[in-house]
Coordinates of C-alpha atoms in Angstrom, one line a residue:
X1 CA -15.6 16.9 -62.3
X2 CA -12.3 18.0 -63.2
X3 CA -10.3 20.6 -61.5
X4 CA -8.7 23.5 -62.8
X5 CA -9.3 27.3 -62.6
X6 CA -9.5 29.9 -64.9
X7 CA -10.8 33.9 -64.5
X8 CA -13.8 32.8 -65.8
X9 CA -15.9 29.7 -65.2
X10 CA -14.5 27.1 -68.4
X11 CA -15.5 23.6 -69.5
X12 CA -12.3 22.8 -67.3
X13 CA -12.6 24.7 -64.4
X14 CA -15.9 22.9 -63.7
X15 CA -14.3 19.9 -63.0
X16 CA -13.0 21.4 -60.3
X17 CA -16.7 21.1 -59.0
X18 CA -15.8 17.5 -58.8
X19 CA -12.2 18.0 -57.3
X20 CA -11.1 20.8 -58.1
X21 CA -8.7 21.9 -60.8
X22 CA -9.4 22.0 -64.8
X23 CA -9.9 25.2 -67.7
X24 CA -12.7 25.0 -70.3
X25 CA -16.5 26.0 -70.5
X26 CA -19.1 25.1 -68.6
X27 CA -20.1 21.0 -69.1
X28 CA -23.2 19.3 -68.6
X29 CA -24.5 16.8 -70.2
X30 CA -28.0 15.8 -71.3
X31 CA -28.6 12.4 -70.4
X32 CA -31.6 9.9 -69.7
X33 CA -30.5 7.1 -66.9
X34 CA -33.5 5.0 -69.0
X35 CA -31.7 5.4 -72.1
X36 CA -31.9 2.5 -74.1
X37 CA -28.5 0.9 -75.8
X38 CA -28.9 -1.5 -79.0
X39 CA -26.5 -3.6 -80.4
X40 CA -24.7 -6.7 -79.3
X41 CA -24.7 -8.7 -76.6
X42 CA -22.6 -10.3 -74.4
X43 CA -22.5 -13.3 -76.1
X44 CA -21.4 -12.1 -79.5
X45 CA -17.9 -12.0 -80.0
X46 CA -16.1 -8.8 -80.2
X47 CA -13.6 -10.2 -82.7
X48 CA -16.6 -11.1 -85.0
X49 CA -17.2 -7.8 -85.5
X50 CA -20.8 -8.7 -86.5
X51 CA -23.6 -5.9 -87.5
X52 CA -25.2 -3.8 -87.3
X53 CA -24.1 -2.1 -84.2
X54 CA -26.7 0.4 -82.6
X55 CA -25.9 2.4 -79.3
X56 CA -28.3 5.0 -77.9
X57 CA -26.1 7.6 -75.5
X58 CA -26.8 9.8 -73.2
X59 CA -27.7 13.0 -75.3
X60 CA -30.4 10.6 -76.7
X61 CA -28.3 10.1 -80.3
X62 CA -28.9 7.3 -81.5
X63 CA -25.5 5.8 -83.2
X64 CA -25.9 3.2 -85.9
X65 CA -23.0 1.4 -87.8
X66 CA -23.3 -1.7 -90.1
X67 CA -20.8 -3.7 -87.9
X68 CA -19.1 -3.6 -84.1
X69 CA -16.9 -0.4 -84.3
X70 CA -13.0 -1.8 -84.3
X71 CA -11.4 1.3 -84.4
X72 CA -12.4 3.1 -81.1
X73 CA -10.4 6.5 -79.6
X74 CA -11.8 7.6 -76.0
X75 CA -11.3 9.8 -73.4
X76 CA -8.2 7.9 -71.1
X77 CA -10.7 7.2 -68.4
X78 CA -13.5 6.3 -70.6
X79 CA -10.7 3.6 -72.4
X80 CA -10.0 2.4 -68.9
X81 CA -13.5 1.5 -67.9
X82 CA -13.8 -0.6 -71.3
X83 CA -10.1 -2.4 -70.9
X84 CA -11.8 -3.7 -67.8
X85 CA -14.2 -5.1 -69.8
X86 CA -12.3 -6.4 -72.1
X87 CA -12.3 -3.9 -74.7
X88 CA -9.6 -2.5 -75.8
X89 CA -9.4 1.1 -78.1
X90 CA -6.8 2.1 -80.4
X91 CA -6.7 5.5 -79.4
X92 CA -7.3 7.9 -76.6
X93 CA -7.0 11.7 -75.2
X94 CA -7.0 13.2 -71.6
X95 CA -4.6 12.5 -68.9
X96 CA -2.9 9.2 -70.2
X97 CA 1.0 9.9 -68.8
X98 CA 2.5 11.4 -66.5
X99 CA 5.5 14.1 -67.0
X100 CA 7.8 11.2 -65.5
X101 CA 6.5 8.9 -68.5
X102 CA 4.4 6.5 -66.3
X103 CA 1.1 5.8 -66.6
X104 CA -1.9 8.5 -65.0
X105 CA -3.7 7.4 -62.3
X106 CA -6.6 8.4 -65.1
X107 CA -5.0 5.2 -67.4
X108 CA -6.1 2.6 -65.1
X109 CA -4.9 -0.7 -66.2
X110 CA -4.4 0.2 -69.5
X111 CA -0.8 -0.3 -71.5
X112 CA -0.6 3.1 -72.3
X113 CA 2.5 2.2 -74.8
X114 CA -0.1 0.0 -76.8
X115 CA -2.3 3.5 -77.3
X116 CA -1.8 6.2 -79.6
X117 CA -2.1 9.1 -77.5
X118 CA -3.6 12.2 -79.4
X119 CA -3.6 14.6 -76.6
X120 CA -1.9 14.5 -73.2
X121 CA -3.3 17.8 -71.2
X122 CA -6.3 20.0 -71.5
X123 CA -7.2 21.8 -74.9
X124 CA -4.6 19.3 -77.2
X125 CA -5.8 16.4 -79.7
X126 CA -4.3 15.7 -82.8
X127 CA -6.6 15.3 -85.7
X128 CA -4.8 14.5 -88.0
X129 CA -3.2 11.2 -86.1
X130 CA -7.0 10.9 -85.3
X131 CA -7.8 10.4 -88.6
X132 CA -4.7 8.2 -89.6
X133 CA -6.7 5.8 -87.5
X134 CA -9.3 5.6 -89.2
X135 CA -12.0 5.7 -86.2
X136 CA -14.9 4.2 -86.2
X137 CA -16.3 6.1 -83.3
X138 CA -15.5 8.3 -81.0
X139 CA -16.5 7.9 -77.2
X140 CA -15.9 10.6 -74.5
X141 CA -17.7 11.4 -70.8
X142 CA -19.6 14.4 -70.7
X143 CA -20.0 17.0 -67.4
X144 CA -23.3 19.4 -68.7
X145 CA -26.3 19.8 -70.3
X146 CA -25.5 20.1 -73.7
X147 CA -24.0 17.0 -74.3
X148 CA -20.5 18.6 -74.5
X149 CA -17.5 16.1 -75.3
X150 CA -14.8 16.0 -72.7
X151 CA -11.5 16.8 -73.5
X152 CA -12.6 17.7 -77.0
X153 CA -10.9 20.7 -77.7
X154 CA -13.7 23.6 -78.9
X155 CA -11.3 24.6 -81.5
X156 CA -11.5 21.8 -82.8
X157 CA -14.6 19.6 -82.4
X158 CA -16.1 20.1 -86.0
X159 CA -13.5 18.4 -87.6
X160 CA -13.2 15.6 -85.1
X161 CA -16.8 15.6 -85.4
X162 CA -16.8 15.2 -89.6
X163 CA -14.5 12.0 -88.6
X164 CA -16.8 9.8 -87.1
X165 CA -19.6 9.5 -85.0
X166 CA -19.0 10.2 -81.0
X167 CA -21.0 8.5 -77.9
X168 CA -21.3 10.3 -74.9
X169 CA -21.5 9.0 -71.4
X170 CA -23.0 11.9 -69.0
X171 CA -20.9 12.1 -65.7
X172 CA -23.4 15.0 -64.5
X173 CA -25.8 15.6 -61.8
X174 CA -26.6 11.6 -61.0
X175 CA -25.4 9.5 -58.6
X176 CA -22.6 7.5 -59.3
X177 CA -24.4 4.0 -60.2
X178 CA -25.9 5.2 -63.3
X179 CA -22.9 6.1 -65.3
X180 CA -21.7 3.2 -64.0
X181 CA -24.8 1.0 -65.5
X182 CA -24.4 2.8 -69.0
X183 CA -20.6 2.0 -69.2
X184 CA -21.8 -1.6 -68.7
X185 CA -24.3 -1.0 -70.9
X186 CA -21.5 0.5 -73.6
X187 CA -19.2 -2.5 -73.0
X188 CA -21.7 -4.9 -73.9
X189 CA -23.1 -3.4 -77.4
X190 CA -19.0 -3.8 -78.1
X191 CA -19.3 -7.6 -77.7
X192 CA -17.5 -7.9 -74.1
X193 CA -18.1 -10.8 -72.0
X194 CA -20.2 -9.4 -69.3
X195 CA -21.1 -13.1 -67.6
X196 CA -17.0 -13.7 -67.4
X197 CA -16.0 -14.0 -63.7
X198 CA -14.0 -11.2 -63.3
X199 CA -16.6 -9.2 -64.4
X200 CA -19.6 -10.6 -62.4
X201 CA -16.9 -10.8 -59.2
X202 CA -16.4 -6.6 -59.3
X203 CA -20.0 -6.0 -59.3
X204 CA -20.7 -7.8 -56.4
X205 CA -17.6 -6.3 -54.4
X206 CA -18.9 -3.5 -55.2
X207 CA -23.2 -4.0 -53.6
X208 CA -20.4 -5.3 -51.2
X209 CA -18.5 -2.0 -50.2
X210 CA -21.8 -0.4 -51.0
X211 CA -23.5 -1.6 -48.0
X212 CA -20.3 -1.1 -45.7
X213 CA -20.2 2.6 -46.6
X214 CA -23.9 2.7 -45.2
X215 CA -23.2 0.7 -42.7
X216 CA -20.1 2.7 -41.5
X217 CA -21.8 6.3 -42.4
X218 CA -24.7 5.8 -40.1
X219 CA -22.6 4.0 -37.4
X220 CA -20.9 7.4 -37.4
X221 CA -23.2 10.2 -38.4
X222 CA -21.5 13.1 -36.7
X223 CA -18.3 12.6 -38.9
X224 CA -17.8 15.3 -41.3
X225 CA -15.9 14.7 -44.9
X226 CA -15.1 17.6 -46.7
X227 CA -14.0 17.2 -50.9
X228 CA -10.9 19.3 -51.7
X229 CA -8.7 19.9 -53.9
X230 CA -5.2 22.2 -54.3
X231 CA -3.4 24.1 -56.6
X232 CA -1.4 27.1 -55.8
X233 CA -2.8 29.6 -55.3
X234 CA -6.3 28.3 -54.1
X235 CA -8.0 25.1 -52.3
X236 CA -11.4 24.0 -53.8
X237 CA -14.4 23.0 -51.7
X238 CA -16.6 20.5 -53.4
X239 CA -20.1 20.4 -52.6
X240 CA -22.2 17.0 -53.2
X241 CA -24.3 18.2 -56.4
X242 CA -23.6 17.5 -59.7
X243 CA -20.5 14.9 -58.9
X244 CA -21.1 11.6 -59.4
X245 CA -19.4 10.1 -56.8
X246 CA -20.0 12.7 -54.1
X247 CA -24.4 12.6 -54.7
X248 CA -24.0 8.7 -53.8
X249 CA -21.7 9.1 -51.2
X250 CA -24.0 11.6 -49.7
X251 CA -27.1 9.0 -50.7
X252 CA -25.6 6.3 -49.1
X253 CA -25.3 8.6 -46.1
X254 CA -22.1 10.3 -45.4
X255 CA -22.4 13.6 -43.7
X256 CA -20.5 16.0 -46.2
X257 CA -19.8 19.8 -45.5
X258 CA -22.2 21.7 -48.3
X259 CA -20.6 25.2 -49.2
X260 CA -23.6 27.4 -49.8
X261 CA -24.9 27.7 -53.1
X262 CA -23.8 31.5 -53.4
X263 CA -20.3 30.6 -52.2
X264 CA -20.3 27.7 -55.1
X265 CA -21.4 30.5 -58.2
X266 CA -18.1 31.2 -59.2
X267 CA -17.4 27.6 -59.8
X268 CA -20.4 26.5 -61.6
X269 CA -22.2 25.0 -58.6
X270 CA -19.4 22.9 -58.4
X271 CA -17.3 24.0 -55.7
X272 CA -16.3 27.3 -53.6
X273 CA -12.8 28.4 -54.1
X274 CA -10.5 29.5 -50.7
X275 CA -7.6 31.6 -50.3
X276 CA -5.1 29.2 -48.4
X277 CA -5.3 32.0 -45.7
X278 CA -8.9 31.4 -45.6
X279 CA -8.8 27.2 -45.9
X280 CA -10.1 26.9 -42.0
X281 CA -13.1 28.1 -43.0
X282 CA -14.7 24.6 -42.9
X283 CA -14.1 22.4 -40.1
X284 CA -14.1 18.6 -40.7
X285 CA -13.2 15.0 -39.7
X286 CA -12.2 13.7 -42.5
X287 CA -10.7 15.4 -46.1
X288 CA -11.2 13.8 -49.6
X289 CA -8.3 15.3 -51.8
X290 CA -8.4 15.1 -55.5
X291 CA -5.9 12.3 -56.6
X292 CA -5.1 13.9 -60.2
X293 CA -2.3 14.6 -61.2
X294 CA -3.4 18.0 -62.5
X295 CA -3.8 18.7 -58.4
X296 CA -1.4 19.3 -55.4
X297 CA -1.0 15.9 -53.5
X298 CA -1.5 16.3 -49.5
X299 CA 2.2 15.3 -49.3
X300 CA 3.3 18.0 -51.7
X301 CA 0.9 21.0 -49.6
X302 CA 3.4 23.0 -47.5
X303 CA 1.2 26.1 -46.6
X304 CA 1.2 26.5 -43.0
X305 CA -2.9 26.8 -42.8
X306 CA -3.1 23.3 -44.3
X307 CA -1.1 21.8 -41.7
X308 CA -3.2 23.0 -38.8
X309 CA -6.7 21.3 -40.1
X310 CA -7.6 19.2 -37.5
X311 CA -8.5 16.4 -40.2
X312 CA -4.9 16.8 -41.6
X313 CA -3.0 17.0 -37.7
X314 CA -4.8 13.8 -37.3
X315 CA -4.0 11.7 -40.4
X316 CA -7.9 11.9 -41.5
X317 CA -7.2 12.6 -44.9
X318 CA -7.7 10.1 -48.0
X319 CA -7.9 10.0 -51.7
X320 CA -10.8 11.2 -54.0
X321 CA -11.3 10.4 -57.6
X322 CA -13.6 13.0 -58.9
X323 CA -13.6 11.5 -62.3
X324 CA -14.0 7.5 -61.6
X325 CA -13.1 5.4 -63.9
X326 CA -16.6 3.5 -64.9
X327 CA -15.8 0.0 -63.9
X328 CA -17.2 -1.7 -60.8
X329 CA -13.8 -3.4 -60.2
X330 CA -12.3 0.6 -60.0
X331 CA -14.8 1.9 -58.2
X332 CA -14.8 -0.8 -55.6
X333 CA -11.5 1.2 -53.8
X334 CA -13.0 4.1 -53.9
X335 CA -15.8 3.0 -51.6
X336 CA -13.8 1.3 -49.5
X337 CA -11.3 3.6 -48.4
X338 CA -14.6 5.9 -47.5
X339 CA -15.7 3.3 -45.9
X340 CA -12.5 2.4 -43.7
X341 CA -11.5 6.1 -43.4
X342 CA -15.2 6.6 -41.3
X343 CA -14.7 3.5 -39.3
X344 CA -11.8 4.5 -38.0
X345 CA -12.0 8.4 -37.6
X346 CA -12.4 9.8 -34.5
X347 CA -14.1 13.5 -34.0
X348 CA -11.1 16.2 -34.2
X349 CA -13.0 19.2 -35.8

């Protein structure tokens, strides 16, 4: 999940379970891998815009509209998975640009100059430029039980609610593939061309970079990884439950440093949090660091204790995305660079 800390566990400060770094409440969403999506498919045009449009999410709600939804506002990373697929939204909220005006790693591909951005940072959407567009549904990720909308701010999630109907993809406590499958799944009902090359190429790299993670994980089974993440005034240790990406890593079997589940109750289950005095409390190979932008980059750390890891003295340290962007053709790097990091690392902890 996200990462970001508050004095109390929040919807945001769960996703620092999967990197480390957010505010909110507690997420989780309630989701069936078997659910069941309607609609059209891949062979329908999404310009035609044909009915009726039926999409069963993850909270098992059932959405039903009498034609293809045009008008679609997402969560940024949610409107990158479907611009992969071809489908492009006219709206989105969540981490879309960066304070120097680029895009956020979060954006993807996407123009984000072709959006209308309703919200930038945690807790801010604007409904009223919401409902200037005129949406015809809304479509978010979701990190708990309760089917709770990411980056929907609480204030305000009747109103956006009375606007139009929402689909929910649940980003919690499965393994990495099956958010992926419903994000196909989502893409499709919306008439994208799921038999176009480009497509059918990203899948296959990624069975592809599947199998050399495996490969490479049990060619080196005495590596460790550790998933951090960094703000100011703590580092976050991720364990492998509940994050998507970690729970397949860990399947596909990478050996991952586990912080204990007492250690983790502050943060949800999510992660433990360290003083930077205390950061050598783990001892591993290899270090995942959250990539967003919400998070201290490696390069930016400067506390002494971070510069004598072993991992980080030997230049074992990569990227982590701890909220993927649902495409195969973005989730291909991320099991690579895994991949290549255990093939090469040598045993420093």
């Amino acid at each position: 999940m996200s990462n970001a800390r508050a004095p109390h566990l929040t919807r945001r400060g769960i996703l620092a379970a999967g990197g480390a770094l957010g505010l909110g409440a507690v997420l989780a969403a309630c989701g069936d891998d078997d659910s069941e999506s309607g609609g059209s498919k891949a062979t329908e045009s999404a310009a035609a815009k044909s009915g009726p449009w039926t999409f069963k999410d993850d909270r098992g709600t059932t959405v039903k509209l009498d034609r293809i939804p045009a008008n679609i506002v997402a969560f940024t990373g949610v409107a990158a998975a479907l611009y992969d697929y071809g489908v492009q939204v006219k709206g989105v909220f969540g981490p879309t640009r960066t304070t120097d005006g680029k895009a956020d790693v979060q954006a993807g591909d996407m123009d984000v100059t072709k959006v209308e951005i309703l919200g930038n940072v945690w807790d801010e959407f604007n409904v009223e430029k919401y409902a200037a567009l005129a949406p015809d549904v809304l479509i978010s990720t979701t990190f708990d039980n309760a089917g709770t909308l990411w980056y929907v701010p609480e204030a305000s999630k009747d109103k956006v609610a009375k606007l139009a109907p929402s689909v929910a993809v649940s980003v919690y406590d499965r393994q990495l593939t099956a958010p992926l499958e419903r994000m196909w799944e989502l893409a499709e009902s919306l008439g994208a061309d799921m038999a176009a090359a480009k497509v059918t190429d990203a899948k296959k790299r990624f069975e592809t970079a599947a199998t050399r993670l495996r490969a490479a994980a049990k060619a080196k089974p005495d590596i460790t990884v550790m998933a951090g993440s960094a703000s100011d005034q703590l580092f976050y240790v991720s364990g492998t439950n509940l994050s998507i990406d970690l729970e397949y890593f860990k399947a596909l079997g990478v050996n991952f440093i586990e912080p204990p589940e007492s250690a983790k109750a502050e943060g949800g289950g999510w992660y433990e949090s360290l003083s930077w005095e205390n950061v050598d409390k783990y001892k591993a190979d290899i270090i995942m660091m959250d990539d967003r932008s919400s998070t201290i980059q490696p390069a930016d750390i400067t506390k002494p204790t971070w510069k004598q890891l072993p991992a980080v003295k030997a230049g074992q340290v990569i990227a982590r995305s701890p909220e993927p962007i649902l495409s195969y053709d973005k989730c291909v790097p991320l099991l690579e660079t895994l991949a290549e990091a255990l093939e090469k690392a040598r045993k420093v902890a």
